[in-house]
Tab-separated table of C-alpha atoms in Angstrom:
chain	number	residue	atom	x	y	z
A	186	UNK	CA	-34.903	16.927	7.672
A	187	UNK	CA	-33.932	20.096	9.775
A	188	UNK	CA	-31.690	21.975	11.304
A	189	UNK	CA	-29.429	19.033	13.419
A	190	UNK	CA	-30.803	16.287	11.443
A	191	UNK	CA	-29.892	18.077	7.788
A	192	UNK	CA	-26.293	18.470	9.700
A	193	UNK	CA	-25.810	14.447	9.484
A	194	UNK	CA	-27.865	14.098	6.904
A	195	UNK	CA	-25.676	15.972	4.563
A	196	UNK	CA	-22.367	13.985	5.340
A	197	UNK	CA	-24.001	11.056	2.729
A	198	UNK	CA	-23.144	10.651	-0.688
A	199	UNK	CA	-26.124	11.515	-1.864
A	200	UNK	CA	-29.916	12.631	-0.446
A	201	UNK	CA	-33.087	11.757	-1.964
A	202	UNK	CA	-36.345	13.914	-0.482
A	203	UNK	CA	-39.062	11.397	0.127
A	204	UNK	CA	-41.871	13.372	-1.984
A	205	UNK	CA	-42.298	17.132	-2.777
A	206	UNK	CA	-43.788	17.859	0.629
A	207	UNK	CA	-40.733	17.036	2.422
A	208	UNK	CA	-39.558	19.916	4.483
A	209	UNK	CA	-35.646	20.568	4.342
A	210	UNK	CA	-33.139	22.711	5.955
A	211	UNK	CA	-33.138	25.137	8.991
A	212	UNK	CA	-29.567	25.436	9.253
A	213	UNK	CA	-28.783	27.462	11.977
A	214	UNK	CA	-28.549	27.281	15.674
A	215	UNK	CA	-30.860	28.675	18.586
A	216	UNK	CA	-31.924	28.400	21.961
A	217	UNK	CA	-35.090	28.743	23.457
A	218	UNK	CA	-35.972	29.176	27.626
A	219	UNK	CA	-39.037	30.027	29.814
A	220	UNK	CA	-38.313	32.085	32.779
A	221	UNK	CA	-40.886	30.640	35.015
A	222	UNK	CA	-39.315	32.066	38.103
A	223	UNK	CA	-40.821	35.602	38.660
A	224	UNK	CA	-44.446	33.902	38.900
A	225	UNK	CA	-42.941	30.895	41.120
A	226	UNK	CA	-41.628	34.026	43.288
A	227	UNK	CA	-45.090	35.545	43.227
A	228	UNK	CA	-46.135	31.970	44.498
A	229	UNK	CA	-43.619	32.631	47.216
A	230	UNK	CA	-41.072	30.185	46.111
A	231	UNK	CA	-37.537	31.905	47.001
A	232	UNK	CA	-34.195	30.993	44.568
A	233	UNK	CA	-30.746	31.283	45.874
A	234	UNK	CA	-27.658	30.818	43.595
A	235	UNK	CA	-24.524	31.103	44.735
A	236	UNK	CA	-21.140	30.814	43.453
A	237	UNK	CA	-17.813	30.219	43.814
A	238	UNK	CA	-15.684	33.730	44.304
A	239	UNK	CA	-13.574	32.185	41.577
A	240	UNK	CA	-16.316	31.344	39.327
A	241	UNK	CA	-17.800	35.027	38.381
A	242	UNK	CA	-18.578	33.867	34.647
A	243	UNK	CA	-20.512	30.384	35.707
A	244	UNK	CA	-23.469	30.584	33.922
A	245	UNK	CA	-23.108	34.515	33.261
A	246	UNK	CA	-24.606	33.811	29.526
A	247	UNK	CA	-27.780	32.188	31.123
A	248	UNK	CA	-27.987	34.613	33.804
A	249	UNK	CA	-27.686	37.866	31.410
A	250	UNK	CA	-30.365	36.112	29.484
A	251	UNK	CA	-32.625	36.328	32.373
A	252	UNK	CA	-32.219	40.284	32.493
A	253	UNK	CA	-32.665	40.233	28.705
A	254	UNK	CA	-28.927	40.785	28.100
A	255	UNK	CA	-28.331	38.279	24.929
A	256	UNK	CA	-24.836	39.343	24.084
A	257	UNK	CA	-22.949	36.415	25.807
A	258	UNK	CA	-25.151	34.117	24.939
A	259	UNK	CA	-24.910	34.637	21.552
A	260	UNK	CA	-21.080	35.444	20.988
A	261	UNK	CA	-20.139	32.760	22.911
A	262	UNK	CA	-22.423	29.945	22.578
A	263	UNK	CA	-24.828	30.075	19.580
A	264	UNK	CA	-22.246	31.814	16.984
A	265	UNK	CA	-19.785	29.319	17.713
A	266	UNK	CA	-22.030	26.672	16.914
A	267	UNK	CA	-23.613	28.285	13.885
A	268	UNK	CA	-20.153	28.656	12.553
A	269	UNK	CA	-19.843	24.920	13.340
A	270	UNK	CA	-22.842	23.968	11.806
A	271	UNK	CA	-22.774	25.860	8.561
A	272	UNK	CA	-18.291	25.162	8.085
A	273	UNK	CA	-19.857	21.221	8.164
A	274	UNK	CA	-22.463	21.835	5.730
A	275	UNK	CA	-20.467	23.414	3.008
A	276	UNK	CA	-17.727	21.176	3.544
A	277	UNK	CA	-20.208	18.122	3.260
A	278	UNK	CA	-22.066	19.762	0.077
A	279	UNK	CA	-19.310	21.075	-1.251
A	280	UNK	CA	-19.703	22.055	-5.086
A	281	UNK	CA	-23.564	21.482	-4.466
A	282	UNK	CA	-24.882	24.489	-3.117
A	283	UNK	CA	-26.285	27.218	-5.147
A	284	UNK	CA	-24.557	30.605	-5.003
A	285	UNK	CA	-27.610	32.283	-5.636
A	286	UNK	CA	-29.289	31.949	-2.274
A	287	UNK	CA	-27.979	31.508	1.076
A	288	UNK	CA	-29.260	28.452	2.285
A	289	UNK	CA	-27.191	28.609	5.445
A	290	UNK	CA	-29.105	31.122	7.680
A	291	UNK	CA	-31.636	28.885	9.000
A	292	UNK	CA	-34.526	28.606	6.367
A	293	UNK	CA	-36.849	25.616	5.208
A	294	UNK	CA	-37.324	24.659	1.726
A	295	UNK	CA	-39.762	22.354	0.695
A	296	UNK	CA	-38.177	19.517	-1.988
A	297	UNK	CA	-38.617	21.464	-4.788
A	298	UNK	CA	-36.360	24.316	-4.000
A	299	UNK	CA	-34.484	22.320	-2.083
A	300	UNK	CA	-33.200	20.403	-4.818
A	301	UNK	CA	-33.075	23.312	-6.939
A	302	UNK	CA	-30.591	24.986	-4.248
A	303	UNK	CA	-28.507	22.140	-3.882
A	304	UNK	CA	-29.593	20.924	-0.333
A	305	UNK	CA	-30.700	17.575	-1.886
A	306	UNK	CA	-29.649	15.434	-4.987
A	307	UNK	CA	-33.120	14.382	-5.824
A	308	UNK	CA	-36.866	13.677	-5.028
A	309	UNK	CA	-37.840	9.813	-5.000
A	310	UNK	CA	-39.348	7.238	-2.890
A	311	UNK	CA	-37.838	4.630	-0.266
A	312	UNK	CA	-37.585	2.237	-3.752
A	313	UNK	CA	-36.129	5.209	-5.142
A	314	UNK	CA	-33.350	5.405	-2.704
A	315	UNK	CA	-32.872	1.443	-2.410
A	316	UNK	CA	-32.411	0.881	-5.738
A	317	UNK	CA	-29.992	3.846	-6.661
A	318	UNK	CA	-27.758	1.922	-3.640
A	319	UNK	CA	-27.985	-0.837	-5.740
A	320	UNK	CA	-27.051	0.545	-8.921
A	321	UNK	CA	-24.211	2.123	-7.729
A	322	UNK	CA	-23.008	0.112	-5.326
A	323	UNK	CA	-20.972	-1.667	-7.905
A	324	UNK	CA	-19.742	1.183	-8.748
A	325	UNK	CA	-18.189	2.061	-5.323
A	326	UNK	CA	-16.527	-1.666	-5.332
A	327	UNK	CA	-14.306	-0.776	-8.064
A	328	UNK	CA	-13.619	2.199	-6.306
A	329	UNK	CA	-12.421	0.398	-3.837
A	330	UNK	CA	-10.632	-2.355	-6.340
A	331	UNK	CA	-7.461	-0.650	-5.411
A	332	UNK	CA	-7.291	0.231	-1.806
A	333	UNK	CA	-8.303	-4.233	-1.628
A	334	UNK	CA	-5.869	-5.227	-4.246
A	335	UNK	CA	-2.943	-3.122	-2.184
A	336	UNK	CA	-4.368	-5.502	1.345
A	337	UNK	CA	-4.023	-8.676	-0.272
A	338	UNK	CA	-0.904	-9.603	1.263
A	339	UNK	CA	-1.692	-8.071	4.705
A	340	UNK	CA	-4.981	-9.974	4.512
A	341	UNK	CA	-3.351	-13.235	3.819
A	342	UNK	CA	-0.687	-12.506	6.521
A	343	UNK	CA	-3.862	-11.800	9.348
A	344	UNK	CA	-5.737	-14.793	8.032
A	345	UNK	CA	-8.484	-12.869	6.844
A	346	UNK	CA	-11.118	-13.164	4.392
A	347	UNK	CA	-12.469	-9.799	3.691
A	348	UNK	CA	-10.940	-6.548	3.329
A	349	UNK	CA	-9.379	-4.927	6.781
A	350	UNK	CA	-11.476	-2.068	8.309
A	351	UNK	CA	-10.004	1.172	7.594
A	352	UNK	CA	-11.258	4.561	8.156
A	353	UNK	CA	-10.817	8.113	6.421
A	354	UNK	CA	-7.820	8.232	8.984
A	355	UNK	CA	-6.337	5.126	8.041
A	356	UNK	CA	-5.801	1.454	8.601
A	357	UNK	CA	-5.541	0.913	12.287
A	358	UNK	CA	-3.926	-2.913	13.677
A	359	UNK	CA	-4.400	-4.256	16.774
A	360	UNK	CA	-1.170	-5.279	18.943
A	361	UNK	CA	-2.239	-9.184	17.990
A	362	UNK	CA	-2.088	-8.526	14.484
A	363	UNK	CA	1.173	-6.407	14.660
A	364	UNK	CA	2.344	-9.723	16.689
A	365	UNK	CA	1.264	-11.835	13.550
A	366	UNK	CA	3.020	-9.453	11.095
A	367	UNK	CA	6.154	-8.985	13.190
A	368	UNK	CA	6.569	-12.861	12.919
A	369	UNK	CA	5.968	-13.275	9.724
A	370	UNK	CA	8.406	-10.530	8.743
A	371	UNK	CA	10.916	-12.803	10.942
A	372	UNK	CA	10.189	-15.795	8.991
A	373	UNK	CA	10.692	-14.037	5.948
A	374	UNK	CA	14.323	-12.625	6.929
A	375	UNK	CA	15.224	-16.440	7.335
A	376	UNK	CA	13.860	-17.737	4.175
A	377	UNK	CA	15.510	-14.619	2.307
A	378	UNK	CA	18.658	-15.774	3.896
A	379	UNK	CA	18.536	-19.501	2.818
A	380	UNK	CA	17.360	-18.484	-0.833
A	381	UNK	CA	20.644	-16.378	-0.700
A	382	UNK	CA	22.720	-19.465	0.035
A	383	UNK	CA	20.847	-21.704	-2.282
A	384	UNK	CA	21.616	-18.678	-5.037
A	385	UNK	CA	25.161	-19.091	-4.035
A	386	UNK	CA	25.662	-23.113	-4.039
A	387	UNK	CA	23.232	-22.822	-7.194
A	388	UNK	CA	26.212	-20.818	-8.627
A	389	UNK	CA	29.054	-22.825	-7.759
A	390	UNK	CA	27.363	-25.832	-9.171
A	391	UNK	CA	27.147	-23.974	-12.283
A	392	UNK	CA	31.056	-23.811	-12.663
A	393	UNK	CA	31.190	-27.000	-11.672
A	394	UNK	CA	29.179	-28.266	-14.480
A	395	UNK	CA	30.657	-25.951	-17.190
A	396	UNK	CA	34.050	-28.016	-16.306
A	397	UNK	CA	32.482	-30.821	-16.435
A	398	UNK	CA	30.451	-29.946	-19.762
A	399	UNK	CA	34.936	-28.995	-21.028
A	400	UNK	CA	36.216	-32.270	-19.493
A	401	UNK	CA	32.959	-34.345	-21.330
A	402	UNK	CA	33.843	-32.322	-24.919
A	403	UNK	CA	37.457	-33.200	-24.840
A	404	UNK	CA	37.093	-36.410	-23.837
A	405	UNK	CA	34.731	-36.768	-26.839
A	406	UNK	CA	37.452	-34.948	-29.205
A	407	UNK	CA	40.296	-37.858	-27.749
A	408	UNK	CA	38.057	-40.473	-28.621
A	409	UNK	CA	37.451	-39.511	-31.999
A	410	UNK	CA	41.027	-39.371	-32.564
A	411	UNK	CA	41.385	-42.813	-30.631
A	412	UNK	CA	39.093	-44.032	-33.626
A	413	UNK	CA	41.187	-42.773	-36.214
A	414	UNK	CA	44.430	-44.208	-34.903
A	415	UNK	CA	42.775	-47.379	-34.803
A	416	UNK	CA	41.482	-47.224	-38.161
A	417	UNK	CA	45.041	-46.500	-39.585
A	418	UNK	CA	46.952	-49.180	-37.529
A	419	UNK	CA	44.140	-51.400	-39.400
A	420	UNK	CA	44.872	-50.565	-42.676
A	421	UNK	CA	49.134	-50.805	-42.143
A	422	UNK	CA	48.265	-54.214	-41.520
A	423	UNK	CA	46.079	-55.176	-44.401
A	424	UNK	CA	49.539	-53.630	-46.252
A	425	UNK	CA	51.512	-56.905	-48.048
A	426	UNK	CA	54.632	-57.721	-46.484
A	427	UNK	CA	58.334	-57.264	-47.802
A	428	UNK	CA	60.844	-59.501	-49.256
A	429	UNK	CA	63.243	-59.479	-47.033
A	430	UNK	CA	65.944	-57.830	-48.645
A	431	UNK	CA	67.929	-55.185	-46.814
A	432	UNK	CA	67.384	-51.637	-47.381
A	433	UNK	CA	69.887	-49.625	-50.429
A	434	UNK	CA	72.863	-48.350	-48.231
A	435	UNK	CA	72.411	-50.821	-45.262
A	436	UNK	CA	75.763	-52.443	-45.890
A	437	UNK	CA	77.593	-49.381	-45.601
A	438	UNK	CA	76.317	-48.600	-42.613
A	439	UNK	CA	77.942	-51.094	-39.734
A	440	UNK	CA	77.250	-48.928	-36.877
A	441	UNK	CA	80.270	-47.792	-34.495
A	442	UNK	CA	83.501	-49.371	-35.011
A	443	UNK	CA	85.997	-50.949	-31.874
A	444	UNK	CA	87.815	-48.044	-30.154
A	445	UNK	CA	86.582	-45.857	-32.982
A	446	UNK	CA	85.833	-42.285	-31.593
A	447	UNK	CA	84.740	-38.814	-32.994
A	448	UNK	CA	87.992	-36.148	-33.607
A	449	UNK	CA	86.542	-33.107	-31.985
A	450	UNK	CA	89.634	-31.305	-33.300
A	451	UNK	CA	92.001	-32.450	-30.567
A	452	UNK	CA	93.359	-35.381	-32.476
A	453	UNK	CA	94.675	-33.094	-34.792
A	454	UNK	CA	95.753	-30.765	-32.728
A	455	UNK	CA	98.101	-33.346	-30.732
A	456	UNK	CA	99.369	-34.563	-34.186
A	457	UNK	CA	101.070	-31.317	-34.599
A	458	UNK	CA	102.986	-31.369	-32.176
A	459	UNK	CA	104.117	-35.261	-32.858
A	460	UNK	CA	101.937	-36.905	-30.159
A	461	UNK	CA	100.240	-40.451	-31.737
């Protein structure tokens, strides 16, 4: 695993050598040419090349090359991409590399040293490698657990049965699914409105109900007393009746005489003064 191939390889989780002879590294960039054109011109094979007057620097790193001028070349193609190469590496390894040798300048390592400089996690088999995926797969589903459990909803809304693709970026929708979303949002608005009028009426039949609930009680307390009226005009009548005789005083009393009248004080007054 070399030089472009160690670049992707070292974006995984983890990398297992396959055996100690397994040859790791060359991290660096380069490029290699052969000038076969001075013997093709001994052969009598002519080259032109010409460019635009506005395109001086076409090729310039290629054709300084040829006169054994590297410079451009090098600043402006192969650094560049070194700088690329090695940024990714780190990045990807991060907290993995050893600090006591540069592993970054283009050298091979067989698995051994490898390992021991942080360029690989371990040295196994194919079985090796299939079975730490299996032990740790589980691992990476509860990971996971959370980033599903906050989808529920959204998968439920799109209708589907696994998790929705994501990347590192994100969660991307297409304009279908923001359709089916959109609508559902809309239905939503409508049923919050008709719970909020259910809430209402819900409430009014609750006062409704408590007067009821007063009107039932007193209703109750009348009849009670209903019951006890009843009970007493039943026992004045099991009471034995009278003799008939009038009551002490009732002969005195004859109730209003003929032209009898009240003297507010006016018959007296008039008397005074000799009117009868």
């Amino acid at each position: 695993m070399a030089s472009a191939a160690y670049w992707i390889g070292s974006a995984t989780d983890t990398l297992i050598a396959n055996g100690a002879t397994a040859h790791i590294g060359s991290i660096g960039v380069m490029i290699s040419f052969a000038d076969v054109q001075p013997a093709l011109e001994k052969a009598g094979v002519k080259f032109h090349e010409v460019y635009s007057s506005l395109s001086s620097d076409k090729n310039k790193g290629f054709r300084d090359a040829r006169q054994g001028d590297y410079t451009d070349i090098i600043g402006n193609t192969l650094d560049p991409l070194a700088q690329m190469f090695t940024d990714t590496v780190t990045k990807n390894r991060s907290g993995k590399l050893s600090s006591k040798e540069n592993v970054l300048t283009g050298k091979m390592y067989f698995a051994k040293d490898a390992k021991k400089f942080g360029l690989i996690d371990s040295i196994g088999t194919m079985d090796d490698a299939i079975n730490f995926i299996r032990t740790n797969s589980s691992t990476s589903k509860k990971k996971n657990m959370s980033a599903i459990k906050q989808r529920t909803h959204l998968n439920a809304i799109l209708g589907l049965t696994e998790n929705h693709a994501s990347t590192d970026e994100g969660v991307f929708l297409q304009d279908s699914e923001l359709d089916t979303i959109e609508a559902s949002m809309a239905t939503s608005a409508t049923l919050q409105a008709e719970n909020e009028r259910l809430t209402a009426e819900n409430a009014t039949v609750a006062t409704l109900q408590a007067s009821l609930d007063s009107a039932n009680a007193t209703i109750a307390t009348n009849a009670i007393r209903i019951a006890e009226l009843e009970a007493e005009v039943i026992a004045l009548g099991n009471e034995p009746a009278g003799d008939g005789s009038a009551p002490a005083g009732a002969a005195d009393d004859q109730g209003p005489k003929k032209n009898a009248y009240v003297d507010d004080g006016s018959q007296a007054a008039a008397q005074s003064f000799g009117i009868k």
